[in-house]
mmCIF file of C-alpha atoms (C1' of nucleotides) in Angstrom:
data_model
loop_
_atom_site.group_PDB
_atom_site.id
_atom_site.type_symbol
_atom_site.label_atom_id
_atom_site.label_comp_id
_atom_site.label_asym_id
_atom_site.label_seq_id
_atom_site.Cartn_x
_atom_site.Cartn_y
_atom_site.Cartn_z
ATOM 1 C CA UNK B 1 0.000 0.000 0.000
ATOM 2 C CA UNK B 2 1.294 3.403 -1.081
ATOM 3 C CA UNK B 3 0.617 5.554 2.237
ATOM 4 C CA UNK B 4 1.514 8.174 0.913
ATOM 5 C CA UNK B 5 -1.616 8.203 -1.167
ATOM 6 C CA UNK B 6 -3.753 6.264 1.212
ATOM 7 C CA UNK B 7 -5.367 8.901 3.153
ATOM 8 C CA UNK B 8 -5.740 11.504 0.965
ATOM 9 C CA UNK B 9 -7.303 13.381 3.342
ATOM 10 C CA UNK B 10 -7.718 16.872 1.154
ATOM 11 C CA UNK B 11 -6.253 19.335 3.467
ATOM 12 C CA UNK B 12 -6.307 22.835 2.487
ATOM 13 C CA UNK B 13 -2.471 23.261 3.210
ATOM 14 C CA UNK B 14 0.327 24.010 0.859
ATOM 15 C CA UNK B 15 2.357 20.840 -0.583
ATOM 16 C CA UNK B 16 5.207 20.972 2.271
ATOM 17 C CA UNK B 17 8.622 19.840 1.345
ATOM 18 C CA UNK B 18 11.029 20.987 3.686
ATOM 19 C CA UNK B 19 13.686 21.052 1.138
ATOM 20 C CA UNK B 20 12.408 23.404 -1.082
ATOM 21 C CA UNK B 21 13.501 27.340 -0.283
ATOM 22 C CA UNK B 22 10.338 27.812 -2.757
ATOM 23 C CA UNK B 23 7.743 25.667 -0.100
ATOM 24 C CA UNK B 24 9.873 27.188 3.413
ATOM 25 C CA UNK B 25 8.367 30.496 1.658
ATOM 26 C CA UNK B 26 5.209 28.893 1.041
ATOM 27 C CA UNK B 27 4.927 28.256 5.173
ATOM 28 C CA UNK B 28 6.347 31.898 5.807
ATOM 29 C CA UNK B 29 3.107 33.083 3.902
ATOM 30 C CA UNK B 30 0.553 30.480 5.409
ATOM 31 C CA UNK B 31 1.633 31.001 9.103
ATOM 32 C CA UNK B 32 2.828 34.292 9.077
ATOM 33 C CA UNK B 33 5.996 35.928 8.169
ATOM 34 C CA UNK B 34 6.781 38.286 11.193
ATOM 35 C CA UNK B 35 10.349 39.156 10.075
ATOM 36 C CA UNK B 36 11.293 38.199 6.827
ATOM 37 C CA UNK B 37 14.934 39.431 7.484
ATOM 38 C CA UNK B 38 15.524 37.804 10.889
ATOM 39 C CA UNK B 39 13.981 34.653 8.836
ATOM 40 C CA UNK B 40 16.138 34.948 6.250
ATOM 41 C CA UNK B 41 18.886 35.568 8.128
ATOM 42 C CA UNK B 42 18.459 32.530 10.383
ATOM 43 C CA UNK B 43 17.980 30.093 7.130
ATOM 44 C CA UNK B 44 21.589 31.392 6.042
ATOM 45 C CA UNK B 45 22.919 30.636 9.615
ATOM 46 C CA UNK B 46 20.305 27.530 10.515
ATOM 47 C CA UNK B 47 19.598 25.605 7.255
ATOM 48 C CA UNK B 48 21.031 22.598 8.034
ATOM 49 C CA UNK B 49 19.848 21.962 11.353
ATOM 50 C CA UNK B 50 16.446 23.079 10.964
ATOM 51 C CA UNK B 51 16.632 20.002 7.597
ATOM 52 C CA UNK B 52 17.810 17.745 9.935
ATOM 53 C CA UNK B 53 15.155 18.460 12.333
ATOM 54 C CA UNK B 54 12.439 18.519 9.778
ATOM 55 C CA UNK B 55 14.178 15.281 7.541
ATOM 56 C CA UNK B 56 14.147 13.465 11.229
ATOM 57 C CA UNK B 57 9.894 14.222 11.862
ATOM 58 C CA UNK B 58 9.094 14.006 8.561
ATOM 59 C CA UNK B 59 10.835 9.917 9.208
ATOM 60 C CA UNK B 60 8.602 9.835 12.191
ATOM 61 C CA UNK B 61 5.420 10.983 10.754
ATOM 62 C CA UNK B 62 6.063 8.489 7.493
ATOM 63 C CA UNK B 63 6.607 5.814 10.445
ATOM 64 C CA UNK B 64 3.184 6.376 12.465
ATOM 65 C CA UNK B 65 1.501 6.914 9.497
ATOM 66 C CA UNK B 66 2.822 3.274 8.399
ATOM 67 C CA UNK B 67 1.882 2.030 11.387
ATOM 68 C CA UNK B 68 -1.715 3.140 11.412
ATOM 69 C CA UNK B 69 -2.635 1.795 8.413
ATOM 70 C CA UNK B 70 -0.895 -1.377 9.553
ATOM 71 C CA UNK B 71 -3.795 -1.111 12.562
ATOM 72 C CA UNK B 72 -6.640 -0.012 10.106
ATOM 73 C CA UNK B 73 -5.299 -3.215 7.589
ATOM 74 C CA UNK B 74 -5.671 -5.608 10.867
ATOM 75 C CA UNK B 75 -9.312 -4.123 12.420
ATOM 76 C CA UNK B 76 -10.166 -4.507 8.729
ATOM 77 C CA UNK B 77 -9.172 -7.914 8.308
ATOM 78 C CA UNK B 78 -10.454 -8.557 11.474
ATOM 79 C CA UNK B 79 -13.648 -7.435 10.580
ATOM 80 C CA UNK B 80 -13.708 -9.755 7.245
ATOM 81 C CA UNK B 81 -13.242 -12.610 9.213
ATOM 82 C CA UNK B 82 -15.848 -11.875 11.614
ATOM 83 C CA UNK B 83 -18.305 -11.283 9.117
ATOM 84 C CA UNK B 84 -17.280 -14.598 7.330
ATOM 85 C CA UNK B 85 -17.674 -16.148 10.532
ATOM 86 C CA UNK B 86 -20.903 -14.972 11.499
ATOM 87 C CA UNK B 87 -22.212 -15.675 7.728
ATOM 88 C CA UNK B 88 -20.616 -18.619 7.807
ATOM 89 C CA UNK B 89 -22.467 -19.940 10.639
ATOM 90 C CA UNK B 90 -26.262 -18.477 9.816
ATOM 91 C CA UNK B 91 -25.604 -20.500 6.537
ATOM 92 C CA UNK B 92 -24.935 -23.545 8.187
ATOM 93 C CA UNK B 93 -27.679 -23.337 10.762
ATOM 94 C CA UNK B 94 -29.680 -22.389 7.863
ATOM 95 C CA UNK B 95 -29.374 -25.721 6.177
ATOM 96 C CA UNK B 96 -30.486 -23.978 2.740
ATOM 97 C CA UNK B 97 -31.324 -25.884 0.191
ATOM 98 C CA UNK B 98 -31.494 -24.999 -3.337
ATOM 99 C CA UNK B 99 -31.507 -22.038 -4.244
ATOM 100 C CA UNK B 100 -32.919 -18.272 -5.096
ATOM 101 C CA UNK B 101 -32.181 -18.084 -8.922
ATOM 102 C CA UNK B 102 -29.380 -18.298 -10.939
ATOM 103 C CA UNK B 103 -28.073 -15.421 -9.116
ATOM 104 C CA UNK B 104 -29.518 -13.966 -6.038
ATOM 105 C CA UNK B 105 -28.225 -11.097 -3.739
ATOM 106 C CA UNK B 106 -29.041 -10.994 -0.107
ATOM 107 C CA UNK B 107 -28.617 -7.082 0.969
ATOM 108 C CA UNK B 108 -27.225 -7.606 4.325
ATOM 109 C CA UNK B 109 -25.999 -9.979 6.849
ATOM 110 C CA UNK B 110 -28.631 -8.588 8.543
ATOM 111 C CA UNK B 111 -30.970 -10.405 6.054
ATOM 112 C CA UNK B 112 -28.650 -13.485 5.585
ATOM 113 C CA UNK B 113 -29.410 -14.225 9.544
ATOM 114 C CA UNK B 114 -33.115 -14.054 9.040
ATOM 115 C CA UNK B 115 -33.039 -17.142 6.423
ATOM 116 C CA UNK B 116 -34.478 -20.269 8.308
ATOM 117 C CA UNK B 117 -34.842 -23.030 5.391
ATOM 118 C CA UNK B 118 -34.992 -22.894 2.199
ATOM 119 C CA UNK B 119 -36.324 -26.118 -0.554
ATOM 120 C CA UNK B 120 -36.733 -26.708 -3.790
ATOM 121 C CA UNK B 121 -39.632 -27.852 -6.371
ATOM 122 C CA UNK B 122 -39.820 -28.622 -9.817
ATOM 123 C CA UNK B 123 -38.689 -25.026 -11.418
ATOM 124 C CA UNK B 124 -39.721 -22.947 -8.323
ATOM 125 C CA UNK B 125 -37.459 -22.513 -5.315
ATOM 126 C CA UNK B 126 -38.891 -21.733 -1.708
ATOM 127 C CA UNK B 127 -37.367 -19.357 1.015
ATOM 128 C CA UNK B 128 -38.693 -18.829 4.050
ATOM 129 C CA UNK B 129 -37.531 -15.481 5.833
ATOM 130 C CA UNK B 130 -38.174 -14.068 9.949
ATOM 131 C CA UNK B 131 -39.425 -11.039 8.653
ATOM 132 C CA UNK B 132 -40.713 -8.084 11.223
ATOM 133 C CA UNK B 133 -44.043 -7.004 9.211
ATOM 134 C CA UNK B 134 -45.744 -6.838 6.099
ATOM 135 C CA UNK B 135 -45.019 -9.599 2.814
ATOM 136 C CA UNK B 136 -41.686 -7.379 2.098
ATOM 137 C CA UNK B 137 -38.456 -9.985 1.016
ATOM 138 C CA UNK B 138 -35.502 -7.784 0.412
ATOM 139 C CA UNK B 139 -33.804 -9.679 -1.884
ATOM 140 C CA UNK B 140 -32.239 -7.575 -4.422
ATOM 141 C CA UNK B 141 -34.916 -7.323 -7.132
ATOM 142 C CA UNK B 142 -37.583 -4.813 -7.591
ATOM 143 C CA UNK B 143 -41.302 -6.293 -7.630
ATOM 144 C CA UNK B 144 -44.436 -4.956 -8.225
ATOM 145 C CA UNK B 145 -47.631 -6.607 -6.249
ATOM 146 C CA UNK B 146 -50.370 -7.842 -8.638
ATOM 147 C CA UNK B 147 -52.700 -9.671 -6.818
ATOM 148 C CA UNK B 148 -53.327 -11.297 -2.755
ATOM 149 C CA UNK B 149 -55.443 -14.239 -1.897
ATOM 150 C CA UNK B 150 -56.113 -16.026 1.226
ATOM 151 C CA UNK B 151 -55.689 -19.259 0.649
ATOM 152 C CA UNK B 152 -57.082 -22.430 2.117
ATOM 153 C CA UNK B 153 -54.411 -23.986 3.903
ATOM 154 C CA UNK B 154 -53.344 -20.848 5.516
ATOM 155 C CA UNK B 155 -55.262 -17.822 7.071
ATOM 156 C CA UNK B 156 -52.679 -15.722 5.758
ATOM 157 C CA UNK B 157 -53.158 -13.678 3.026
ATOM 158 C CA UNK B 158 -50.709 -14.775 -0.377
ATOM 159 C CA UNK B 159 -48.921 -12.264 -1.988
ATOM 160 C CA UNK B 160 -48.081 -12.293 -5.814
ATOM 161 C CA UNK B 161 -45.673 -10.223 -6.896
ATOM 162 C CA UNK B 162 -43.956 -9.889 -10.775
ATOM 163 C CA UNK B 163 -40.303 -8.532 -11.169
ATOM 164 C CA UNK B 164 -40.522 -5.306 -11.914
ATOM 165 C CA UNK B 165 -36.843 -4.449 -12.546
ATOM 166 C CA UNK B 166 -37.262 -5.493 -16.781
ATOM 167 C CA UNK B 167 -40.249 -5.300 -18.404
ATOM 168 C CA UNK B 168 -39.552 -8.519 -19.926
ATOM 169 C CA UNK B 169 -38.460 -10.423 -17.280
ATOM 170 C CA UNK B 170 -40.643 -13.293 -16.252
ATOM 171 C CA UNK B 171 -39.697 -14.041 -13.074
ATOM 172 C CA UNK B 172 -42.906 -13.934 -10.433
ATOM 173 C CA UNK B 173 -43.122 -14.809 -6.541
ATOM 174 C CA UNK B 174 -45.168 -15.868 -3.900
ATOM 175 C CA UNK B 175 -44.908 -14.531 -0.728
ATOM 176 C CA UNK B 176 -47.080 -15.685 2.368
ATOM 177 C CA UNK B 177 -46.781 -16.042 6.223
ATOM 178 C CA UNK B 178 -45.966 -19.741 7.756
ATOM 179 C CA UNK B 179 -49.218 -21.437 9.413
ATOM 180 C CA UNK B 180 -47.078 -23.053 11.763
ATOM 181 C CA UNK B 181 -44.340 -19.892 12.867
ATOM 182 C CA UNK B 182 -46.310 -16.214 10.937
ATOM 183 C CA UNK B 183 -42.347 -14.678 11.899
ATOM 184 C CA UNK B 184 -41.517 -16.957 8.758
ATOM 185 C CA UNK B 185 -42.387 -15.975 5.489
ATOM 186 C CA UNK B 186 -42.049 -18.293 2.898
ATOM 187 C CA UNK B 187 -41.373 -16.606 -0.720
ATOM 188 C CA UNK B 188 -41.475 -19.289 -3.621
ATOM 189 C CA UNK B 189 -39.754 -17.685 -6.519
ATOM 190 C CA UNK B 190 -40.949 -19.075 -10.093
ATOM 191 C CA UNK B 191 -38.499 -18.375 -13.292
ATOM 192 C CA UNK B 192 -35.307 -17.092 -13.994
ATOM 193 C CA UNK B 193 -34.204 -12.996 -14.005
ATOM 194 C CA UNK B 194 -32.684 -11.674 -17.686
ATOM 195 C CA UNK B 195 -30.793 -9.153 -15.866
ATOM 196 C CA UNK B 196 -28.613 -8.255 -12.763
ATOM 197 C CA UNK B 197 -30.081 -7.940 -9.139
ATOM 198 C CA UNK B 198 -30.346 -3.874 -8.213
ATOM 199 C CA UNK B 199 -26.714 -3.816 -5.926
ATOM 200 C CA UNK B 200 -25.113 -4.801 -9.005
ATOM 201 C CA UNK B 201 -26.989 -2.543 -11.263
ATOM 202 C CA UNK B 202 -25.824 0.296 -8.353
ATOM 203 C CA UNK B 203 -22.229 -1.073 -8.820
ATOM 204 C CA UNK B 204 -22.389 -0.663 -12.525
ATOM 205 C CA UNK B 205 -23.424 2.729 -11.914
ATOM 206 C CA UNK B 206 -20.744 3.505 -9.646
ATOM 207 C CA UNK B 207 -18.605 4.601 -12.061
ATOM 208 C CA UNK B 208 -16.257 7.042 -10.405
ATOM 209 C CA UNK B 209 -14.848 3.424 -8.690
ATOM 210 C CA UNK B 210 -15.355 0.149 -9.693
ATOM 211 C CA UNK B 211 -13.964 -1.268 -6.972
ATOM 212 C CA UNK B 212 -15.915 0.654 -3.937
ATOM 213 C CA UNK B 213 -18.340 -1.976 -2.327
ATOM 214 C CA UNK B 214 -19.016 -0.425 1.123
ATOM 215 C CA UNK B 215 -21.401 -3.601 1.775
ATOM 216 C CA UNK B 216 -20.453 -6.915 2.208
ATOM 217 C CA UNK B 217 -22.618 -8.831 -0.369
ATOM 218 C CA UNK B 218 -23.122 -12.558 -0.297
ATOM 219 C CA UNK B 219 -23.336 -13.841 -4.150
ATOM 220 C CA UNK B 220 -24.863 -17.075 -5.035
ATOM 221 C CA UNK B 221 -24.262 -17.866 -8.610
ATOM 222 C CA UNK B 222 -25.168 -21.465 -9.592
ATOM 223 C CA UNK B 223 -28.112 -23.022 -11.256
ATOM 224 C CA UNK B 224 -31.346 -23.391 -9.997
ATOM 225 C CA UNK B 225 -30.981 -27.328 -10.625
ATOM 226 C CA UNK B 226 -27.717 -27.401 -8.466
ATOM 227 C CA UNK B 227 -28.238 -27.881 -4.808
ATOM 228 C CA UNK B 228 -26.774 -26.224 -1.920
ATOM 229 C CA UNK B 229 -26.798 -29.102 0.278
ATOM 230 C CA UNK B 230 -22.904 -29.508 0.833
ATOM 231 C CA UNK B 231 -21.880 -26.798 2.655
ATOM 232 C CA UNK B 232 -20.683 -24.032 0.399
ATOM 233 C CA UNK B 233 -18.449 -20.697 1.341
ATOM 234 C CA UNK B 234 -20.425 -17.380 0.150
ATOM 235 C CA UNK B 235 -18.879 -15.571 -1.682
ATOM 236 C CA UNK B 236 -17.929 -12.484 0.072
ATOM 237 C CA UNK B 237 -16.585 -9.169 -1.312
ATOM 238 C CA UNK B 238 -15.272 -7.210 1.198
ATOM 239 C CA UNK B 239 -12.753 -4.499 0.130
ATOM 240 C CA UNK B 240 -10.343 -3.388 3.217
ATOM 241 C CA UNK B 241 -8.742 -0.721 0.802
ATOM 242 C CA UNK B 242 -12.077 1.311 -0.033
ATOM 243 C CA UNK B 243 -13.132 0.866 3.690
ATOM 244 C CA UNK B 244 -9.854 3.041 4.142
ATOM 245 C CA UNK B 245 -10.848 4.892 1.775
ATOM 246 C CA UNK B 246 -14.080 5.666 2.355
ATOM 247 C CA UNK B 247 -12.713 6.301 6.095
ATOM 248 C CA UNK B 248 -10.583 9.238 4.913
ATOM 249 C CA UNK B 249 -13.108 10.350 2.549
ATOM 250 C CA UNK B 250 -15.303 10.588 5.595
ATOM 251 C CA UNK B 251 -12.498 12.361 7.858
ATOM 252 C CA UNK B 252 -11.489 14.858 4.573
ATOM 253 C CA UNK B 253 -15.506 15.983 4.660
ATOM 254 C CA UNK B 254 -15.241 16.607 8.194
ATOM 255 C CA UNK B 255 -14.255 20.213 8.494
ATOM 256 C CA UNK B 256 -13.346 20.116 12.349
ATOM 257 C CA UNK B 257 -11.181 17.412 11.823
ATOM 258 C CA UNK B 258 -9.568 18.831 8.815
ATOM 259 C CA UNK B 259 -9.110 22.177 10.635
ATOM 260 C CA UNK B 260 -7.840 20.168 13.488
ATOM 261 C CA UNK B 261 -5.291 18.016 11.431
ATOM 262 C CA UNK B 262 -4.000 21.090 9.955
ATOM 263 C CA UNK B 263 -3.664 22.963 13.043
ATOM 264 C CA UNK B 264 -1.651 20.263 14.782
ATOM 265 C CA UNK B 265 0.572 20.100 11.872
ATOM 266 C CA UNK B 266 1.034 23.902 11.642
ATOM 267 C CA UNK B 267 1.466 24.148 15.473
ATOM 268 C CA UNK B 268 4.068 21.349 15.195
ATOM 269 C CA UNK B 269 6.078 23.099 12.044
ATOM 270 C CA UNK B 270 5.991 26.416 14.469
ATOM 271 C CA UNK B 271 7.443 24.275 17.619
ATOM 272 C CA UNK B 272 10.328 22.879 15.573
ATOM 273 C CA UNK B 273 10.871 26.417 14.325
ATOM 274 C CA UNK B 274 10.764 28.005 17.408
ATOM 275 C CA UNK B 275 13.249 24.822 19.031
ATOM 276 C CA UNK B 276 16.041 25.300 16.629
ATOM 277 C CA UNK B 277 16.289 28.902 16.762
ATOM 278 C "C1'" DC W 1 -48.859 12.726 -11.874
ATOM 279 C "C1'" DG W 2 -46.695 8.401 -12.450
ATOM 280 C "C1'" DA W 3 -45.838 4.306 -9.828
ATOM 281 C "C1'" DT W 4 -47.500 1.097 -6.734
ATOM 282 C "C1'" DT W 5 -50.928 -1.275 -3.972
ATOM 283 C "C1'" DT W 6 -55.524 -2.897 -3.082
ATOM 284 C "C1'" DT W 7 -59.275 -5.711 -4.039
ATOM 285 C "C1'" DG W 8 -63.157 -7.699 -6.321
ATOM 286 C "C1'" DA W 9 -63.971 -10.004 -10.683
ATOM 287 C "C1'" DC W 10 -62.617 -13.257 -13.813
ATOM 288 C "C1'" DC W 11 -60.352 -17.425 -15.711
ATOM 289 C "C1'" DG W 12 -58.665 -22.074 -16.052
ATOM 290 C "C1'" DG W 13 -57.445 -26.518 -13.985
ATOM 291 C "C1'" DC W 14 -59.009 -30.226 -11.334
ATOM 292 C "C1'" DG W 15 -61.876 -33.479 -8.782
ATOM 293 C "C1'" DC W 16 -66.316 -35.258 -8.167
ATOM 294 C "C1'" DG A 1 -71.523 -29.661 -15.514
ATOM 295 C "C1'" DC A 2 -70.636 -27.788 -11.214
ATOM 296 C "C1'" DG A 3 -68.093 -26.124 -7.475
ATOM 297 C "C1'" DC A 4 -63.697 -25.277 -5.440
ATOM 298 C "C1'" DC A 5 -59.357 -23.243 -5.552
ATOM 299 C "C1'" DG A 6 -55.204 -20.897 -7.008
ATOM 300 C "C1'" DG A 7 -53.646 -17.527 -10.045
ATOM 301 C "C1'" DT A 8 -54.232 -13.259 -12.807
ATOM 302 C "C1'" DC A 9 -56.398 -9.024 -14.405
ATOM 303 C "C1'" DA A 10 -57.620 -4.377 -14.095
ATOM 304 C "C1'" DA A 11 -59.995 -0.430 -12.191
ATOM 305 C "C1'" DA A 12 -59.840 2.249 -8.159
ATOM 306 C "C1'" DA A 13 -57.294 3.885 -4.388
ATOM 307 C "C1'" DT A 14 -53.164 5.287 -2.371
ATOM 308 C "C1'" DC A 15 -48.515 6.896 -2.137
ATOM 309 C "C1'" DG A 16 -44.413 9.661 -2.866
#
DNA sequence: CGATTTTGACCGGCGC
DNA sequence: GCGCCGGTCAAAATCG
């Protein structure tokens, strides 16, 4: 990792390299020039120590920097693994079989946990889902409701619902309360999507960076024939470089912080210049 | 005002 | 043929 680049954190502050007479005026006119002749004077008669001085906490600034993203690289990583982990396990308490579609998207973890059983028919795959109210499945498609009956075997209303995400695409669900548990919904999903699930539309849109993914998305991609009874890894995209990222973009937009960051550094140039004088 | 939901009517399959 | 039942349609209502 370049940390140099990491963190670009967007200060308002000039470009600072101590070994540039043309940047050592630069900080004159940010911080304020109060003599310019005793300055000058003391850069004829101080140069080199004031170098060494700045050389030797520029070292130790490039060292804590390294070692803060070394922390931010292990809470990262140590947040992948705990996600895994606690995926990992809801899938295997799960005991899911089949499967949503040829690709499905579950939007969160959050979601993931919810998943009680799933089975499979003919051509139509059933989920059922601890939901908290109403016949909603988030599940990465967009549907539209067409019709709700109550059915015999089950005082709870059933809710049809078409993909609405193409206008051509045929896939349709059922969605409707367990008799036995009504915290359970149980979503049978009839037909195949012709097109992507709406996080990966949203990626494709993200085109300013292809690579941010600030959720961690489980991806099923396998065929609605295949089962899902030997216990499978999710896939799971989690990108410890945008989470830095998106951390200093975060910190950069913070204006107290930013003002903060930049007075520390200022207040830190002044010290040093006010030590080796 | 367009999109979505609601809800009663309608349709087709199935068993008797 | 009739009735039952699940699924779909479509107009009205509601929502954002």
């Amino acid at each position: 990792m370049n940390h140099h680049r990491s963190l670009d954190l967007n200060l308002d502050a000039v470009a600072i390299d101590p070994f540039s007479i043309n940047s050592r005026e630069a900080l004159a006119t940010k911080f304020g020039d109060e003599d310019d002749q005793e300055l000058q004077l003391k850069e004829k008669t101080e140069d080199s120590s004031i170098f060494e001085v700045l050389r030797a906490e520029l070292a130790r600034i490039t060292m804590e920097n390294k070692k803060l993203n070394a922390m931010l690289e292990s809470i990262t990583c140590d947040y992948a693994n705990l996600s895994n982990k606690m995926i990992d396990l809801a899938m295997r308490k799960s005991k899911i079989l089949g499967t949503l579609g040829h690709s499905n998207c579950v939007s969160s973890e959050e979601d993931l946990c919810k998943i009680v059983t799933k089975e499979t028919s003919t051509n139509a795959c059933k989920v059922q889902i601890c939901v908290d109210s109403n016949l909603v499945v988030r599940d990465g498609y967009q549907w539209r409701k067409y019709g709700q009956k109550v059915t015999k075997d089950n005082p709870n209303p059933r809710a049809y619902f078409k993909c609405s995400m193409a206008p051509s695409c045929p896939v349709k669900k059922k969605v409707q309360r367990s008799v036995k548990d009504a915290t359970i919904l149980v979503a049978t999903y009839e037909g195949k999507h012709n097109h992507n699930p709406l996080s990966q539309l949203d990626d494709n849109n993200n085109n300013d960076n292809n690579n941010r993914d600030d959720n961690a998305t489980i991806l099923y991609d396998r065929k609605p024939s295949e089962s899902l009874l030997e216990e499978e890894e999710p896939l799971i995209r989690l990108n410890s470089n945008n989470l830095v990222g998106e951390m200093a973009r975060t910190l950069s937009k913070d204006p107290s912080f930013t003002a903060a960051l930049a007075n520390a550094i200022s207040g830190r140039i002044m010290q040093l210049q006010s030590t080796t004088r």
